[in-house]
Coordinates of C-alpha atoms and ligand atoms in Angstrom, one line a residue:
X63 CA 18.4 26.7 -12.3
X64 CA 20.3 27.0 -8.6
X65 CA 21.4 23.9 -7.9
X66 CA 22.4 22.7 -11.4
X67 CA 26.4 22.8 -11.8
X68 CA 28.5 21.3 -14.2
X69 CA 29.7 17.5 -13.5
X70 CA 27.0 17.4 -11.4
X71 CA 24.7 13.7 -12.1
X72 CA 21.2 13.2 -11.9
X73 CA 18.8 10.0 -11.5
X74 CA 15.0 9.7 -11.7
X75 CA 12.0 8.6 -9.4
X76 CA 9.1 8.0 -10.5
X77 CA 6.7 7.2 -7.1
X78 CA 2.7 5.3 -9.2
X79 CA 0.5 6.1 -6.7
X80 CA -3.0 4.9 -6.0
X81 CA -4.9 7.7 -8.4
X82 CA -1.8 9.5 -9.4
X83 CA 2.1 9.0 -10.8
X84 CA 5.0 11.7 -9.7
X85 CA 8.7 11.6 -11.4
X86 CA 11.1 13.3 -10.0
X87 CA 15.0 14.5 -10.3
X88 CA 17.3 14.5 -7.3
X89 CA 20.9 15.1 -7.4
X90 CA 22.9 12.5 -6.5
X91 CA 25.9 13.7 -5.0
X92 CA 23.4 15.2 -1.8
X93 CA 19.5 14.4 -2.6
X94 CA 19.1 17.9 -3.7
X95 CA 15.8 18.1 -5.3
X96 CA 16.1 19.5 -8.1
X97 CA 11.7 19.2 -10.0
X98 CA 9.2 17.5 -10.2
X99 CA 6.1 16.2 -12.5
X100 CA 2.8 14.0 -11.4
X101 CA 0.3 12.5 -13.8
X102 CA -2.8 12.1 -13.0
X103 CA -4.5 8.3 -14.5
X104 CA -7.4 8.9 -16.7
X105 CA -8.7 5.9 -15.7
X106 CA -8.3 6.4 -11.7
X107 CA -9.8 2.9 -10.0
X108 CA -11.8 1.1 -11.2
X109 CA -14.2 0.5 -9.4
X110 CA -18.3 0.3 -11.0
X111 CA -17.9 -0.6 -14.5
X112 CA -14.7 -0.9 -16.8
X113 CA -13.9 1.9 -18.8
X114 CA -16.2 2.8 -22.4
X115 CA -19.6 2.3 -20.5
X116 CA -18.6 -1.7 -20.3
X117 CA -19.3 -4.6 -17.7
X118 CA -19.6 -4.0 -14.4
X119 CA -18.7 -4.8 -11.0
X120 CA -19.4 -6.0 -8.0
X121 CA -18.7 -4.5 -4.8
X122 CA -14.9 -4.1 -3.7
X123 CA -13.9 -4.4 -6.6
X124 CA -11.0 -1.8 -7.4
X125 CA -8.6 -2.6 -10.9
X126 CA -6.9 0.2 -12.4
X127 CA -5.1 0.3 -16.1
X128 CA -2.2 0.3 -17.2
X129 CA -1.9 2.2 -19.5
X130 CA -2.2 5.2 -17.3
X131 CA 1.7 4.2 -15.7
X132 CA 3.4 3.6 -19.3
X133 CA 1.5 7.7 -19.4
X134 CA 3.4 8.8 -16.2
X135 CA 6.4 7.7 -18.0
X136 CA 5.6 9.5 -20.9
X137 CA 3.9 13.1 -19.0
X138 CA 5.5 12.7 -16.1
X139 CA 9.4 11.9 -16.2
X140 CA 9.7 14.6 -19.1
X141 CA 7.7 17.1 -17.4
X142 CA 10.0 16.0 -13.8
X143 CA 13.2 17.2 -16.1
X144 CA 12.0 19.8 -18.2
X145 CA 11.2 21.1 -14.0
X146 CA 14.9 20.5 -12.8
X147 CA 16.6 22.3 -16.1
X148 CA 18.7 19.7 -16.2
X149 CA 20.3 18.3 -19.2
X150 CA 19.0 14.9 -19.3
X151 CA 22.3 13.7 -21.2
X152 CA 23.0 14.0 -17.7
X153 CA 21.2 11.2 -15.6
X154 CA 22.6 7.5 -14.5
X155 CA 20.1 5.6 -13.5
X156 CA 15.7 5.8 -13.3
X157 CA 13.8 3.9 -10.2
X158 CA 11.0 3.3 -9.4
X159 CA 7.8 2.0 -7.1
X160 CA 4.5 1.6 -6.7
X161 CA 1.4 0.5 -4.2
X162 CA 1.4 -3.5 -3.8
X163 CA -0.4 -5.5 -3.9
X164 CA -1.1 -3.6 -7.2
X165 CA -0.9 -7.4 -9.9
X166 CA -2.2 -8.2 -13.4
X167 CA -2.0 -11.1 -15.7
X168 CA 0.3 -10.6 -18.4
X169 CA 1.2 -12.6 -21.9
X170 CA 5.2 -13.9 -21.7
X171 CA 5.9 -10.2 -23.3
X172 CA 4.4 -8.3 -21.1
X173 CA 1.1 -8.0 -22.6
X174 CA -1.2 -7.4 -20.6
X175 CA -4.4 -9.6 -20.9
X176 CA -6.4 -6.4 -20.8
X177 CA -5.5 -5.1 -24.4
X178 CA -6.6 -7.8 -26.1
X179 CA -9.6 -5.8 -28.1
X180 CA -11.3 -10.1 -26.8
X181 CA -10.4 -9.7 -23.0
X182 CA -11.4 -6.1 -23.0
X183 CA -14.8 -6.7 -21.3
X184 CA -12.6 -8.9 -19.6
X185 CA -12.2 -7.7 -15.6
X186 CA -10.4 -10.4 -14.8
X187 CA -8.1 -9.4 -17.6
X188 CA -7.4 -6.0 -15.8
X189 CA -4.8 -4.4 -13.0
X190 CA -6.3 -5.4 -9.9
X191 CA -5.1 -2.7 -7.6
X192 CA -3.9 -3.0 -4.4
X193 CA -7.2 -2.3 -2.6
X194 CA -9.3 -4.5 -4.4
X195 CA -11.2 -6.7 -1.7
X196 CA -12.6 -9.0 -3.6
X197 CA -10.9 -12.1 -3.5
X198 CA -11.3 -11.5 1.0
X199 CA -13.4 -15.5 0.4
X200 CA -10.6 -17.0 -1.3
X201 CA -8.0 -15.4 1.1
X202 CA -10.1 -17.7 3.4
X203 CA -9.6 -20.5 2.6
X204 CA -5.7 -19.9 1.7
X205 CA -5.5 -19.8 5.3
X206 CA -7.7 -22.6 6.7
X207 CA -6.3 -24.9 5.1
X208 CA -2.5 -23.6 5.6
X209 CA -3.3 -23.8 9.0
X210 CA -4.6 -27.0 8.8
X211 CA -1.4 -28.6 6.9
X212 CA 0.8 -26.4 9.0
X213 CA 1.9 -24.5 6.0
X214 CA 5.7 -23.1 7.0
X215 CA 5.4 -20.1 6.2
X216 CA 2.2 -19.4 7.6
X217 CA 3.8 -18.2 10.2
X218 CA 6.0 -15.1 8.4
X219 CA 3.3 -13.0 7.5
X220 CA 1.1 -13.1 10.9
X221 CA -1.3 -16.3 10.9
X222 CA -2.7 -14.1 8.6
X223 CA -2.9 -13.9 4.1
X224 CA -4.0 -11.2 2.6
X225 CA -7.0 -10.5 0.4
X226 CA -5.5 -7.6 -0.7
X227 CA -2.6 -10.7 -1.6
X228 CA -0.9 -12.4 -5.1
X229 CA -2.2 -16.0 -4.2
X230 CA -5.5 -14.3 -3.3
X231 CA -6.3 -12.3 -6.3
X232 CA -4.7 -15.1 -8.4
X233 CA -7.5 -17.4 -7.1
X234 CA -10.2 -15.7 -7.9
X235 CA -9.5 -14.9 -11.2
X236 CA -9.1 -19.0 -11.6
X237 CA -13.1 -18.9 -10.2
X238 CA -14.2 -16.5 -11.9
X239 CA -12.9 -16.5 -15.0
X240 CA -10.8 -19.5 -16.2
X241 CA -10.7 -19.3 -19.5
X242 CA -9.0 -15.4 -18.7
X243 CA -6.8 -17.2 -15.6
X244 CA -5.8 -20.4 -18.3
X245 CA -4.1 -17.5 -20.5
X246 CA -2.0 -15.3 -18.0
X247 CA 0.7 -16.6 -18.7
X248 CA 2.6 -14.8 -16.9
X249 CA 1.0 -13.3 -13.1
X250 CA 2.8 -10.0 -12.3
X251 CA 2.9 -6.3 -9.9
X252 CA 2.8 -3.6 -11.6
X253 CA 6.3 -2.4 -10.0
X254 CA 8.2 -4.8 -11.6
X255 CA 5.7 -4.7 -15.4
X256 CA 6.8 -1.0 -15.5
X257 CA 10.8 -2.0 -14.8
X258 CA 9.6 -4.6 -17.9
X259 CA 8.5 -1.9 -19.7
X260 CA 12.5 0.8 -19.0
X261 CA 14.7 -2.3 -19.5
X262 CA 12.6 -5.1 -21.8
X263 CA 14.1 -7.2 -19.4
X264 CA 11.3 -9.2 -16.7
X265 CA 12.4 -9.6 -12.5
X266 CA 11.3 -9.9 -10.1
X267 CA 11.8 -8.0 -6.5
X268 CA 12.6 -9.3 -3.4
X269 CA 10.0 -7.2 -1.8
X270 CA 6.4 -7.8 -3.4
X271 CA 7.6 -11.6 -3.4
X272 CA 8.1 -11.7 0.1
X273 CA 5.6 -9.8 1.7
X274 CA 3.0 -10.4 -1.0
X275 CA 4.2 -13.9 -3.1
X276 CA 4.5 -15.4 -0.6
X277 CA 8.0 -15.6 -1.4
X278 CA 10.1 -16.7 2.0
X279 CA 13.5 -19.1 2.5
X280 CA 14.4 -20.1 -1.5
X281 CA 10.3 -21.1 -2.2
X282 CA 7.4 -20.5 -3.1
X283 CA 3.9 -22.4 -1.8
X284 CA 4.6 -25.7 -2.4
X285 CA 2.5 -26.9 -6.0
X286 CA 0.3 -29.5 -3.0
X287 CA -1.1 -26.4 -1.2
X288 CA -1.8 -25.0 -4.7
X289 CA -3.6 -28.0 -6.1
X290 CA -5.4 -29.0 -2.4
X291 CA -6.7 -25.1 -2.7
X292 CA -8.0 -25.9 -6.0
X293 CA -7.1 -28.8 -8.7
X294 CA -6.0 -25.5 -11.4
X295 CA -5.0 -23.5 -9.5
X296 CA -1.0 -25.5 -9.1
X297 CA 0.1 -23.9 -12.2
X298 CA -0.2 -20.6 -10.8
X299 CA 3.6 -20.1 -9.2
X300 CA 4.8 -20.7 -12.4
X301 CA 3.0 -17.8 -13.9
X302 CA 5.0 -15.5 -10.9
X303 CA 8.0 -17.0 -10.7
X304 CA 11.1 -14.6 -12.8
X305 CA 14.2 -13.7 -12.2
X306 CA 15.0 -12.9 -8.5
X307 CA 16.2 -9.7 -7.4
X308 CA 17.9 -7.8 -4.2
X309 CA 16.6 -4.5 -4.1
X310 CA 18.4 -1.4 -5.4
X311 CA 19.2 -3.8 -7.7
X312 CA 20.2 -3.4 -11.2
X313 CA 17.2 -4.9 -13.3
X314 CA 19.3 -4.0 -16.7
X315 CA 19.2 -0.5 -18.6
X316 CA 17.2 2.4 -20.8
X317 CA 15.6 0.8 -24.0
X318 CA 15.4 2.6 -27.3
X319 CA 11.7 2.5 -26.9
X320 CA 11.2 3.8 -23.1
X321 CA 14.5 6.1 -23.7
X322 CA 12.3 7.5 -26.3
X323 CA 8.7 7.9 -23.8
X324 CA 10.8 9.3 -21.1
X325 CA 13.0 11.6 -23.1
X326 CA 16.1 9.9 -21.2
X327 CA 20.0 8.3 -21.9
X328 CA 20.1 5.3 -23.5
X329 CA 20.4 2.3 -21.7
X330 CA 20.9 4.4 -18.4
X331 CA 20.2 2.2 -15.5
X332 CA 17.0 0.7 -14.5
X333 CA 17.0 -0.1 -10.7
X334 CA 14.7 -3.3 -9.0
X335 CA 11.2 -2.5 -8.5
X336 CA 10.0 -1.4 -4.8
X337 CA 7.1 -1.2 -2.9
X338 CA 5.5 2.8 -2.0
X339 CA 6.5 2.2 1.5
X340 CA 9.8 -0.3 1.8
X341 CA 11.8 2.1 -0.7
X342 CA 10.9 5.1 1.5
X343 CA 12.5 4.1 4.2
X344 CA 15.7 4.9 2.9
X345 CA 14.3 8.4 2.1
X346 CA 14.3 8.5 6.1
X347 CA 16.7 7.7 6.9
X348 CA 15.5 5.2 8.3
X349 CA 16.6 1.7 7.9
X350 CA 19.2 0.9 11.6
X351 CA 16.6 -1.1 12.8
X352 CA 14.2 0.1 15.6
X353 CA 12.8 3.6 13.9
X354 CA 9.4 2.3 12.4
X355 CA 8.7 4.9 9.1
X356 CA 4.6 5.5 8.6
X357 CA 4.0 6.3 5.6
X358 CA 0.3 8.3 6.6
X359 CA -1.5 9.0 2.9
X360 CA -5.0 7.4 1.3
X361 CA -4.0 4.0 4.4
X362 CA -1.0 3.3 6.5
X363 CA 2.0 1.3 5.6
X364 CA 4.3 0.9 8.4
X365 CA 8.8 -0.6 7.5
X366 CA 10.8 -1.1 10.4
X367 CA 13.6 -3.4 10.0
X368 CA 15.0 -5.7 12.8
X369 CA 18.4 -8.3 13.2
X370 CA 16.3 -11.6 13.2
X371 CA 13.1 -13.4 12.3
X372 CA 10.1 -13.1 14.6
X373 CA 6.9 -14.5 14.4
X374 CA 4.2 -11.3 15.0
X375 CA 0.7 -12.5 15.0
X376 CA -1.5 -10.0 12.0
X377 CA 1.0 -8.4 10.6
X378 CA 1.9 -8.2 6.7
X379 CA 4.8 -10.0 6.5
X380 CA 8.7 -10.0 7.6
X381 CA 11.4 -10.5 4.5
X382 CA 15.1 -11.3 4.4
X383 CA 16.1 -7.9 2.4
X384 CA 12.6 -7.1 2.1
X385 CA 13.5 -2.9 3.3
X386 CA 17.3 -3.2 2.6
X387 CA 19.8 -5.8 2.2
X388 CA 20.8 -7.3 6.0
X389 CA 17.5 -7.0 7.4
X390 CA 15.1 -8.5 8.3
X391 CA 11.5 -6.0 6.6
X392 CA 8.8 -6.0 9.1
X393 CA 5.5 -4.8 7.1
X394 CA 2.1 -4.1 8.8
X395 CA -1.1 -2.2 7.7
X396 CA -4.3 0.3 7.6
X397 CA -5.9 -0.1 5.0
X398 CA -8.1 3.2 5.3
X399 CA -6.4 6.1 6.9
X400 CA -6.4 9.4 5.7
X401 CA -9.4 8.1 2.4
X402 CA -11.6 7.6 5.8
X403 CA -10.5 11.3 6.8
X404 CA -11.7 12.4 3.7
X405 CA -14.8 10.4 3.8
X406 CA -15.8 12.1 6.8
X407 CA -15.2 15.2 4.8
X408 CA -17.2 14.0 1.3
X409 CA -20.1 12.5 2.9
X410 CA -21.0 13.6 5.7
X411 CA -19.5 16.4 6.7
X412 CA -21.8 19.5 7.0
X413 CA -21.3 22.9 3.6
X414 CA -18.9 25.3 5.3
X415 CA -17.0 22.4 7.8
X416 CA -16.6 20.4 4.9
X417 CA -12.6 20.7 5.0
X418 CA -9.9 19.2 6.5
X419 CA -8.2 22.3 7.1
X420 CA -11.4 23.7 9.3
X421 CA -12.6 20.6 11.1
X422 CA -8.9 20.6 11.8
X423 CA -8.5 23.2 13.6
X424 CA -12.3 23.3 15.5
X425 CA -10.9 19.3 16.9
X426 CA -7.3 21.1 17.7
X427 CA -9.7 23.1 20.2
X428 CA -10.8 20.0 22.4
X429 CA -9.4 18.6 25.1
X430 CA -8.7 14.5 24.8
X431 CA -11.4 12.8 25.1
X432 CA -14.2 15.5 25.6
X433 CA -16.5 14.8 22.5
X434 CA -16.5 11.1 24.5
X435 CA -16.4 9.1 21.2
X436 CA -14.3 6.6 19.7
X437 CA -13.9 4.8 16.7
X438 CA -13.0 1.3 14.6
X439 CA -10.9 2.7 11.8
X440 CA -12.4 -0.1 9.6
X441 CA -14.0 2.4 6.8
X442 CA -11.4 0.2 4.5
X443 CA -11.4 -3.7 6.3
X444 CA -8.7 -4.4 8.6
X445 CA -4.8 -5.5 7.3
X446 CA -3.4 -4.8 10.6
X447 CA -3.3 -6.9 12.8
X448 CA -7.0 -8.5 11.6
X449 CA -6.1 -9.0 7.9
X450 CA -9.7 -9.2 7.6
X451 CA -11.0 -6.8 4.8
X452 CA -14.9 -7.5 5.3
X453 CA -14.8 -5.8 8.8
X454 CA -16.4 -2.5 8.9
X455 CA -15.9 0.6 10.1
X456 CA -17.6 2.2 13.7
X457 CA -18.1 5.0 16.5
X458 CA -19.6 5.1 20.0
X459 CA -20.7 7.7 21.7
X460 CA -23.0 9.6 19.3
X461 CA -26.0 12.7 21.3
X462 CA -27.0 14.9 20.2
X463 CA -24.8 16.8 21.5
X464 CA -22.1 15.6 19.1
X465 CA -20.8 17.8 16.0
X466 CA -18.9 17.5 13.0
X467 CA -15.2 17.9 14.7
X468 CA -15.6 15.4 17.4
X469 CA -16.1 12.9 14.5
X470 CA -13.6 13.9 13.1
X471 CA -11.4 14.2 15.9
X472 CA -12.9 10.4 16.8
X473 CA -11.4 9.1 13.5
X474 CA -8.2 11.1 13.6
X475 CA -7.4 9.4 17.3
X476 CA -8.7 5.8 15.5
X477 CA -6.2 5.6 13.0
X478 CA -3.7 6.4 15.7
X479 CA -5.1 3.7 18.5
X480 CA -4.8 1.5 15.0
X481 CA -0.8 2.0 14.9
X482 CA -0.5 1.3 18.3
X483 CA -2.2 -2.2 18.1
X484 CA 0.1 -2.8 14.7
X485 CA 3.5 -1.2 17.5
X486 CA 2.7 -3.3 20.0
X487 CA 2.4 -7.0 18.1
X488 CA 6.0 -5.9 17.1
X489 CA 7.5 -5.3 20.6
X490 CA 5.7 -8.3 21.6
X491 CA 7.5 -9.8 19.7
X492 CA 10.5 -8.8 20.7
X493 CA 10.5 -6.3 17.5
X494 CA 11.7 -3.6 19.1
X495 CA 10.1 -0.1 18.0
X496 CA 12.1 2.4 19.2
X497 CA 10.6 5.7 17.4
X498 CA 8.3 6.8 14.4
X499 CA 9.4 8.5 11.2
X500 CA 5.5 9.1 8.9
X501 CA 6.0 9.9 5.4
X502 CA 2.9 10.7 3.2
X503 CA 0.6 13.3 2.5
X504 CA -0.4 13.3 5.7
X505 CA 2.3 15.0 8.2
X506 CA 1.3 18.7 6.9
X507 CA -1.5 17.4 9.2
X508 CA 0.0 18.4 12.6
X509 CA -3.2 18.1 14.9
X510 CA -3.2 14.3 13.9
X511 CA 0.7 14.2 14.1
X512 CA 0.9 15.3 18.2
X513 CA -2.5 12.3 18.2
X514 CA 0.1 9.5 17.0
X515 CA 2.8 10.6 19.6
X516 CA 0.2 10.9 22.2
X517 CA -0.7 7.9 21.7
X518 CA 2.1 5.8 20.5
X519 CA 3.7 7.4 23.5
X520 CA 7.1 7.2 21.2
X521 CA 9.2 10.3 19.9
X522 CA 7.4 10.4 16.8
X523 CA 9.8 12.8 13.3
X524 CA 9.1 13.9 9.9
X525 CA 10.9 13.3 7.0
X526 CA 12.8 15.3 5.0
X527 CA 11.0 15.5 1.9
X528 CA 7.4 15.9 0.4
X529 CA 8.0 12.8 -2.2
X530 CA 9.2 10.7 0.1
X531 CA 8.7 7.4 -1.6
X532 CA 9.6 9.4 -5.1
X533 CA 13.9 9.9 -3.8
X534 CA 13.5 6.6 -1.7
X535 CA 13.0 5.2 -6.1
X536 CA 15.9 7.7 -6.7
X537 CA 17.6 7.3 -4.3
X538 CA 18.0 3.4 -5.3
X539 CA 18.4 3.5 -8.7
X540 CA 21.6 6.6 -7.5
X541 CA 23.3 2.6 -6.2
X542 CA 22.0 1.2 -9.3
X543 CA 23.6 3.4 -11.1
X544 CA 27.1 2.5 -9.5
X545 CA 27.0 6.4 -8.6
X546 CA 27.4 5.2 -4.0
X547 CA 28.6 1.9 -3.0
X548 CA 25.5 1.2 -1.1
X549 CA 21.8 1.7 -0.1
X550 CA 23.3 2.9 3.7
X551 CA 25.5 5.1 1.9
X552 CA 23.5 6.5 -0.8
X553 CA 19.9 7.0 2.4
X554 CA 23.1 8.8 4.5
X555 CA 23.8 10.7 1.4
X556 CA 20.2 11.4 -0.4
X557 CA 17.9 11.1 3.0
X558 CA 16.2 13.1 5.0
X559 CA 15.0 12.8 8.2
X560 CA 14.1 16.0 11.0
X561 CA 13.7 13.8 14.1
X562 CA 11.2 13.9 17.4
X563 CA 9.8 16.5 15.8
X564 CA 6.4 15.4 17.6
X565 CA 7.2 14.5 21.6
X566 CA 4.9 12.6 23.8
X567 CA 2.7 14.7 26.6
X568 CA 3.4 13.1 29.3
X569 CA -0.7 14.1 30.5
X570 CA -2.2 13.2 27.0
X571 CA -0.2 10.1 26.9
X572 CA -2.5 9.1 30.0
X573 CA -5.2 10.2 28.9
X574 CA -4.9 8.6 25.8
X575 CA -3.7 5.6 27.8
X576 CA -7.4 5.2 28.6
X577 CA -9.5 5.4 25.4
X578 CA -7.4 3.1 24.0
X579 CA -7.7 0.4 26.4
X580 CA -11.8 0.8 24.9
X581 CA -10.2 1.3 21.7
X582 CA -9.3 -2.2 22.5
X583 CA -12.3 -3.7 24.0
X584 CA -14.5 -2.8 20.9
X585 CA -11.2 -4.4 18.2
X586 CA -11.6 -7.4 20.2
X587 CA -15.2 -8.2 20.5
X588 CA -15.9 -6.6 16.8
X589 CA -13.2 -8.0 15.6
X590 CA -11.9 -11.0 17.1
X591 CA -15.7 -13.7 16.8
X592 CA -17.3 -12.1 20.2
X593 CA -19.8 -9.9 17.8
X594 CA -19.1 -11.1 14.0
X595 CA -21.9 -8.3 13.2
X596 CA -19.5 -6.7 11.1
X597 CA -19.5 -9.8 8.9
X598 CA -23.1 -10.5 9.2
X599 CA -23.4 -6.8 8.1
X600 CA -21.1 -8.2 5.1
X601 CA -22.8 -10.8 3.7
X602 CA -26.2 -9.0 3.5
X603 CA -24.9 -6.2 1.9
X604 CA -23.9 -8.5 -1.0
X605 CA -26.0 -10.2 -1.0
X606 CA -28.8 -7.6 -1.5
X607 CA -26.2 -6.3 -4.3
X608 CA -25.8 -9.2 -6.0
X609 CA -29.2 -10.3 -6.4
X610 CA -29.7 -7.0 -8.8
X611 CA -29.8 -7.8 -12.5
X612 CA -28.0 -4.3 -12.8
X613 CA -26.3 -0.9 -11.1
X614 CA -28.8 1.3 -11.4
X615 CA -31.4 -1.0 -9.6
X616 CA -29.6 -1.2 -6.4
X617 CA -29.4 3.0 -7.2
X618 CA -33.2 2.9 -8.2
Ligands
LIG937 N1 -5.0 18.4 6.3 C1 -5.7 17.1 6.7 N2 -5.7 16.3 6.9 C2 -6.3 14.5 7.5 N3 -6.8 13.9 6.1 C3 -6.1 14.9 4.9 C4 -6.0 16.4 4.7 N4 -4.8 17.1 3.7 C5 -5.9 14.9 2.9 N5 -6.3 14.5 3.7 C6 -6.1 12.9 3.7 O1 -4.9 12.4 2.4 C7 -5.0 11.4 1.6 C8 -3.8 11.9 0.5 O2 -2.4 11.2 0.7 P1 -2.1 12.3 0.2 O3 0.1 11.2 1.1 O4 -1.4 12.7 -1.3 O5 -1.8 10.2 -0.9 P2 -1.3 9.0 -1.7 O6 -1.0 7.4 -0.4 O7 -2.1 8.6 -2.6 O8 -0.1 9.1 -2.0 C9 -6.7 11.6 1.7 O9 -7.3 10.2 1.8 C10 -7.9 12.6 2.5 O10 -8.6 12.5 2.4
LIG938 O1 -0.1 -1.8 0.5 C1 0.5 -1.0 0.0 C2 2.4 -1.3 0.2 O2 2.5 -2.5 1.1 C3 0.5 0.3 -0.3 O3 1.0 0.6 -1.5 C4 -1.1 -0.1 -0.1 O4 -1.9 0.1 0.9 C5 -1.3 1.2 -0.7 O5 -0.2 2.3 0.1 P1 -0.7 4.5 -0.3 O6 -1.7 4.5 0.7 O7 -1.4 4.9 -2.0 O8 0.4 5.4 -0.7

């Protein structure tokens, strides 16, 4: 096929998303994308009951099946290579990225506990997906104790560890199913687990270890702190600890069995695991300080390199080498973005208007502020800056004249205000954000992109690939394979961006400044303690659900 020439070498990037895994075949020389294939996870997100009609799950649970991840290697990788029309023997490396913090308990040899027959129906033995939010009470205790003891690491996480991160999930397992906790010889990010499956070597990438595993300045939280949380939690770090590897490093060579799954040559470089958000910065040629990448899909992650460590209130974390070696990588995020728009289309828009395209078209016709609404974008909790997954959504200003497209537009705008809160927190803490590059599925919505440029008052570029994370993984694989000397060189040769595609419009910027002030006021009122109605409602809901004896009764 076109693009395939004698002497060219290729790499494969595999992007593990929330619902599917995508493989992409990329030419090392210039980053040309030659073939791709997607495999949808059979068990998708497990949130109401374990597969095979099993154990019901409480609210806020989100699990996955590790076999779905292996299946991506067996299905999507060979299909992408076939689609590319290349000779598999010309592939020199494979790299992966994953959602994070998606974690699983395993035996010492990497066997997931949920694959042991005796633990198959135990929810805590399964993979906890990043958006498993049932560990909020554990996160609250982790944070309170960290502040009480003035733990040195808490400032690196904006003052709060998220319920999504490793320690909250680990503590939940210990306290709700101690037998599963004690059977777990390893507790590992899915990113590192799938790399282990590929090369037979257990490694830990500095990115997830830093952002999700509280690894700072060479160490994890102390045993003393952990036992103060729970006397049996002191061994948690021993389950996490593994050889820490820099991003774009070579974790090992492809094993015989992984070569058989993928159809790729045995022994080729397997890159160290990475996170779907962070890996995208290289694909968007955004490794220089000041260029913030927003990876916008079901959720949004914001990553930006900085020159020094700063404490930014409410951000996810700052990690040395967390985006690329030699820089301090910052991460912040919004746990629900496209998911909120999707919720509206699916559950609230009437027939005939129930498509993103139609609602966007109608919403685009209105001037800024004409719908009279402000929404708080916390349908999936608030990751940054409030770090509380018990917060929920809100719409103010509804009247009998409100139409579906008004609400849809208010939801788009709410997520843009949430991003502006994050940018302002960075800037106030001395981390410059000069411009934005957006990657991910939401780049297709032009109205949304323009709203982001206007609300943030910054030029907004678009990554030049529809598969940003998979391209980023391929770029890291090329470095791990020695085909490019550094991630910066590989990013320049293989990444793509169209800079400043959307420019802020001064009139709309002014109009949005006024609305943003209202958003901020609501944000602080409902999110910073003036009115904890959302938290009380969540507690009432949880008590009501827990008091029922079966899931059927909940919906009766
Ligand atoms: N035209 C659109 N406008 C706004 N949101 C959209 C549009 N199309 C899809 N979405 C939302 O985008 C999300 C999917 O984004 P995508 O980047 O494909 O997924 P992921 O984050 O899982 O990689 C869904 O939550 C969906 O509701
Ligand atoms: O939390 C992170 C990264 O830290 C993401 O993996 C998580 O939000 C999932 O991202 P997606 O919405 O699936 O792109």
